[in-house]
Amino acid sequence: MNHEKDRELAAAFSALRREEQEQLPPFADVVRRGRARTLRRVTPRRLRLVWAAAAMIAIAGLALWLGLRRPVPQTPAGIPSLAEWRSPTDFLLETSGQEILAAPAGWSRSVLDLETHPQPPERRDPS
């Protein structure tokens, strides 16, 4: 950019600034109007309305909360609970040689002992 274009741009901005200042009220008038404005007083009627509105909101919230709550369903006697559920594919997790892993290790035991006296695999109770 050359200096002549810079001067033209600065002149355009100063013209805009002057136009804007002509549209604004004097600062002293703004301050005077601000000081003259009084704060609205809280009247007893307005206070009662605020309290009534707050109470209505609280009652509506409580009613909504009570309406959206659902009672915990009781399981009928014949239906098993989710804790007792067994997968139909549980048998796929049973691998060969599980009896060796299930029995405790010991020096007096060998694989041949397990073949003659097999120990049933221990199942953990889920509850």
PDB file of C-alpha atoms in Angstrom:
ATOM      1  CA  MET A   1       0.000   0.000   0.000  1.00  0.00           C
ATOM      2  CA  ASN A   2       1.283   3.435  -0.794  1.00  0.00           C
ATOM      3  CA  HIS A   3       1.050   6.542   1.358  1.00  0.00           C
ATOM      4  CA  GLU A   4      -1.661   8.175  -0.749  1.00  0.00           C
ATOM      5  CA  LYS A   5      -4.068   5.258  -0.207  1.00  0.00           C
ATOM      6  CA  ASP A   6      -3.249   5.311   3.523  1.00  0.00           C
ATOM      7  CA  ARG A   7      -4.181   8.997   3.712  1.00  0.00           C
ATOM      8  CA  GLU A   8      -7.446   8.360   1.832  1.00  0.00           C
ATOM      9  CA  LEU A   9      -8.337   5.546   4.221  1.00  0.00           C
ATOM     10  CA  ALA A  10      -7.517   7.676   7.290  1.00  0.00           C
ATOM     11  CA  ALA A  11      -9.647  10.532   5.910  1.00  0.00           C
ATOM     12  CA  ALA A  12     -12.580   8.148   5.298  1.00  0.00           C
ATOM     13  CA  PHE A  13     -12.361   6.843   8.860  1.00  0.00           C
ATOM     14  CA  SER A  14     -12.203  10.326  10.365  1.00  0.00           C
ATOM     15  CA  ALA A  15     -15.283  11.328   8.319  1.00  0.00           C
ATOM     16  CA  LEU A  16     -17.151   8.312   9.658  1.00  0.00           C
ATOM     17  CA  ARG A  17     -16.076   9.183  13.206  1.00  0.00           C
ATOM     18  CA  ARG A  18     -17.374  12.768  12.813  1.00  0.00           C
ATOM     19  CA  GLU A  19     -20.741  11.536  11.478  1.00  0.00           C
ATOM     20  CA  GLU A  20     -21.088   9.167  14.419  1.00  0.00           C
ATOM     21  CA  GLN A  21     -20.232  11.875  16.969  1.00  0.00           C
ATOM     22  CA  GLU A  22     -22.884  14.167  15.498  1.00  0.00           C
ATOM     23  CA  GLN A  23     -25.558  11.522  16.093  1.00  0.00           C
ATOM     24  CA  LEU A  24     -24.620  10.892  19.736  1.00  0.00           C
ATOM     25  CA  PRO A  25     -26.105  12.980  22.565  1.00  0.00           C
ATOM     26  CA  PRO A  26     -23.671  15.008  24.683  1.00  0.00           C
ATOM     27  CA  PHE A  27     -22.026  13.038  27.483  1.00  0.00           C
ATOM     28  CA  ALA A  28     -23.306  15.425  30.169  1.00  0.00           C
ATOM     29  CA  ASP A  29     -26.910  14.718  29.097  1.00  0.00           C
ATOM     30  CA  VAL A  30     -26.341  10.973  29.349  1.00  0.00           C
ATOM     31  CA  VAL A  31     -24.895  11.317  32.868  1.00  0.00           C
ATOM     32  CA  ARG A  32     -27.726  13.618  33.990  1.00  0.00           C
ATOM     33  CA  ARG A  33     -30.411  11.216  32.719  1.00  0.00           C
ATOM     34  CA  GLY A  34     -28.669   8.305  34.411  1.00  0.00           C
ATOM     35  CA  ARG A  35     -28.556  10.082  37.768  1.00  0.00           C
ATOM     36  CA  ALA A  36     -32.168  11.192  37.443  1.00  0.00           C
ATOM     37  CA  ARG A  37     -33.369   7.643  36.908  1.00  0.00           C
ATOM     38  CA  THR A  38     -34.590   6.227  40.167  1.00  0.00           C
ATOM     39  CA  LEU A  39     -34.500   2.600  41.053  1.00  0.00           C
ATOM     40  CA  ARG A  40     -37.871   0.968  41.027  1.00  0.00           C
ATOM     41  CA  ARG A  41     -39.042   0.242  44.509  1.00  0.00           C
ATOM     42  CA  VAL A  42     -40.138  -3.232  45.427  1.00  0.00           C
ATOM     43  CA  THR A  43     -43.739  -2.857  46.464  1.00  0.00           C
ATOM     44  CA  PRO A  44     -45.441  -5.375  48.747  1.00  0.00           C
ATOM     45  CA  ARG A  45     -47.713  -6.374  45.885  1.00  0.00           C
ATOM     46  CA  ARG A  46     -44.754  -7.085  43.621  1.00  0.00           C
ATOM     47  CA  LEU A  47     -43.072  -9.060  46.413  1.00  0.00           C
ATOM     48  CA  ARG A  48     -46.217 -11.170  46.848  1.00  0.00           C
ATOM     49  CA  LEU A  49     -46.298 -11.839  43.103  1.00  0.00           C
ATOM     50  CA  VAL A  50     -42.676 -12.965  43.131  1.00  0.00           C
ATOM     51  CA  TRP A  51     -43.308 -15.328  46.053  1.00  0.00           C
ATOM     52  CA  ALA A  52     -46.462 -16.684  44.404  1.00  0.00           C
ATOM     53  CA  ALA A  53     -44.602 -17.334  41.153  1.00  0.00           C
ATOM     54  CA  ALA A  54     -41.774 -19.091  43.011  1.00  0.00           C
ATOM     55  CA  ALA A  55     -44.285 -21.257  44.895  1.00  0.00           C
ATOM     56  CA  MET A  56     -46.086 -22.168  41.668  1.00  0.00           C
ATOM     57  CA  ILE A  57     -42.821 -23.155  40.011  1.00  0.00           C
ATOM     58  CA  ALA A  58     -41.874 -25.283  43.026  1.00  0.00           C
ATOM     59  CA  ILE A  59     -45.284 -26.993  43.078  1.00  0.00           C
ATOM     60  CA  ALA A  60     -45.147 -27.634  39.329  1.00  0.00           C
ATOM     61  CA  GLY A  61     -41.651 -29.101  39.669  1.00  0.00           C
ATOM     62  CA  LEU A  62     -42.731 -31.354  42.524  1.00  0.00           C
ATOM     63  CA  ALA A  63     -45.808 -32.513  40.609  1.00  0.00           C
ATOM     64  CA  LEU A  64     -43.696 -33.230  37.549  1.00  0.00           C
ATOM     65  CA  TRP A  65     -41.159 -35.154  39.601  1.00  0.00           C
ATOM     66  CA  LEU A  66     -43.850 -37.218  41.319  1.00  0.00           C
ATOM     67  CA  GLY A  67     -45.592 -37.859  38.017  1.00  0.00           C
ATOM     68  CA  LEU A  68     -42.454 -39.069  36.264  1.00  0.00           C
ATOM     69  CA  ARG A  69     -41.385 -41.424  39.027  1.00  0.00           C
ATOM     70  CA  ARG A  70     -42.140 -45.030  38.277  1.00  0.00           C
ATOM     71  CA  PRO A  71     -42.571 -47.647  40.965  1.00  0.00           C
ATOM     72  CA  VAL A  72     -40.013 -50.425  41.085  1.00  0.00           C
ATOM     73  CA  PRO A  73     -41.667 -53.460  39.502  1.00  0.00           C
ATOM     74  CA  GLN A  74     -41.968 -56.517  41.704  1.00  0.00           C
ATOM     75  CA  THR A  75     -40.879 -59.756  40.042  1.00  0.00           C
ATOM     76  CA  PRO A  76     -43.567 -62.429  40.124  1.00  0.00           C
ATOM     77  CA  ALA A  77     -42.736 -65.630  41.984  1.00  0.00           C
ATOM     78  CA  GLY A  78     -42.392 -67.861  38.913  1.00  0.00           C
ATOM     79  CA  ILE A  79     -40.024 -65.645  36.936  1.00  0.00           C
ATOM     80  CA  PRO A  80     -36.270 -65.975  37.629  1.00  0.00           C
ATOM     81  CA  SER A  81     -34.335 -62.824  38.341  1.00  0.00           C
ATOM     82  CA  LEU A  82     -31.586 -61.520  36.092  1.00  0.00           C
ATOM     83  CA  ALA A  83     -28.926 -62.714  38.558  1.00  0.00           C
ATOM     84  CA  GLU A  84     -30.049 -66.325  38.011  1.00  0.00           C
ATOM     85  CA  TRP A  85     -29.984 -66.135  34.214  1.00  0.00           C
ATOM     86  CA  ARG A  86     -27.673 -68.528  32.394  1.00  0.00           C
ATOM     87  CA  SER A  87     -26.562 -68.103  28.834  1.00  0.00           C
ATOM     88  CA  PRO A  88     -27.695 -70.820  26.417  1.00  0.00           C
ATOM     89  CA  THR A  89     -24.137 -70.918  25.038  1.00  0.00           C
ATOM     90  CA  ASP A  90     -22.403 -71.432  28.403  1.00  0.00           C
ATOM     91  CA  PHE A  91     -21.305 -74.900  27.321  1.00  0.00           C
ATOM     92  CA  LEU A  92     -19.012 -73.329  24.733  1.00  0.00           C
ATOM     93  CA  LEU A  93     -16.846 -71.923  27.519  1.00  0.00           C
ATOM     94  CA  GLU A  94     -16.164 -75.376  28.938  1.00  0.00           C
ATOM     95  CA  THR A  95     -12.852 -76.506  27.450  1.00  0.00           C
ATOM     96  CA  SER A  96     -11.087 -79.826  27.491  1.00  0.00           C
ATOM     97  CA  GLY A  97      -8.648 -80.229  30.368  1.00  0.00           C
ATOM     98  CA  GLN A  98     -10.680 -78.000  32.645  1.00  0.00           C
ATOM     99  CA  GLU A  99     -10.589 -80.615  35.390  1.00  0.00           C
ATOM    100  CA  ILE A 100      -6.795 -80.307  35.546  1.00  0.00           C
ATOM    101  CA  LEU A 101      -6.973 -76.567  35.935  1.00  0.00           C
ATOM    102  CA  ALA A 102      -9.813 -76.744  38.479  1.00  0.00           C
ATOM    103  CA  ALA A 103      -8.028 -79.157  40.851  1.00  0.00           C
ATOM    104  CA  PRO A 104      -5.407 -77.698  43.181  1.00  0.00           C
ATOM    105  CA  ALA A 105      -1.795 -78.348  42.282  1.00  0.00           C
ATOM    106  CA  GLY A 106       0.218 -80.677  44.432  1.00  0.00           C
ATOM    107  CA  TRP A 107       3.359 -82.820  44.391  1.00  0.00           C
ATOM    108  CA  SER A 108       1.432 -85.973  45.212  1.00  0.00           C
ATOM    109  CA  ARG A 109      -0.919 -85.681  42.267  1.00  0.00           C
ATOM    110  CA  SER A 110      -0.372 -86.457  38.608  1.00  0.00           C
ATOM    111  CA  VAL A 111      -2.403 -86.399  35.452  1.00  0.00           C
ATOM    112  CA  LEU A 112      -2.807 -90.166  35.749  1.00  0.00           C
ATOM    113  CA  ASP A 113      -4.505 -89.757  39.147  1.00  0.00           C
ATOM    114  CA  LEU A 114      -7.072 -87.479  37.620  1.00  0.00           C
ATOM    115  CA  GLU A 115      -7.887 -90.048  34.970  1.00  0.00           C
ATOM    116  CA  THR A 116      -8.652 -92.713  37.574  1.00  0.00           C
ATOM    117  CA  HIS A 117     -10.371 -90.388  40.077  1.00  0.00           C
ATOM    118  CA  PRO A 118     -11.792 -87.473  38.105  1.00  0.00           C
ATOM    119  CA  GLN A 119     -12.902 -84.515  40.139  1.00  0.00           C
ATOM    120  CA  PRO A 120     -15.921 -82.639  38.945  1.00  0.00           C
ATOM    121  CA  PRO A 121     -15.195 -79.051  37.955  1.00  0.00           C
ATOM    122  CA  GLU A 122     -16.145 -76.640  40.645  1.00  0.00           C
ATOM    123  CA  ARG A 123     -18.755 -74.073  39.669  1.00  0.00           C
ATOM    124  CA  ARG A 124     -18.947 -70.789  41.392  1.00  0.00           C
ATOM    125  CA  ASP A 125     -22.278 -69.715  42.771  1.00  0.00           C
ATOM    126  CA  PRO A 126     -23.155 -66.290  41.240  1.00  0.00           C
ATOM    127  CA  SER A 127     -24.947 -65.047  44.333  1.00  0.00           C
TER     128      SER A 127
END
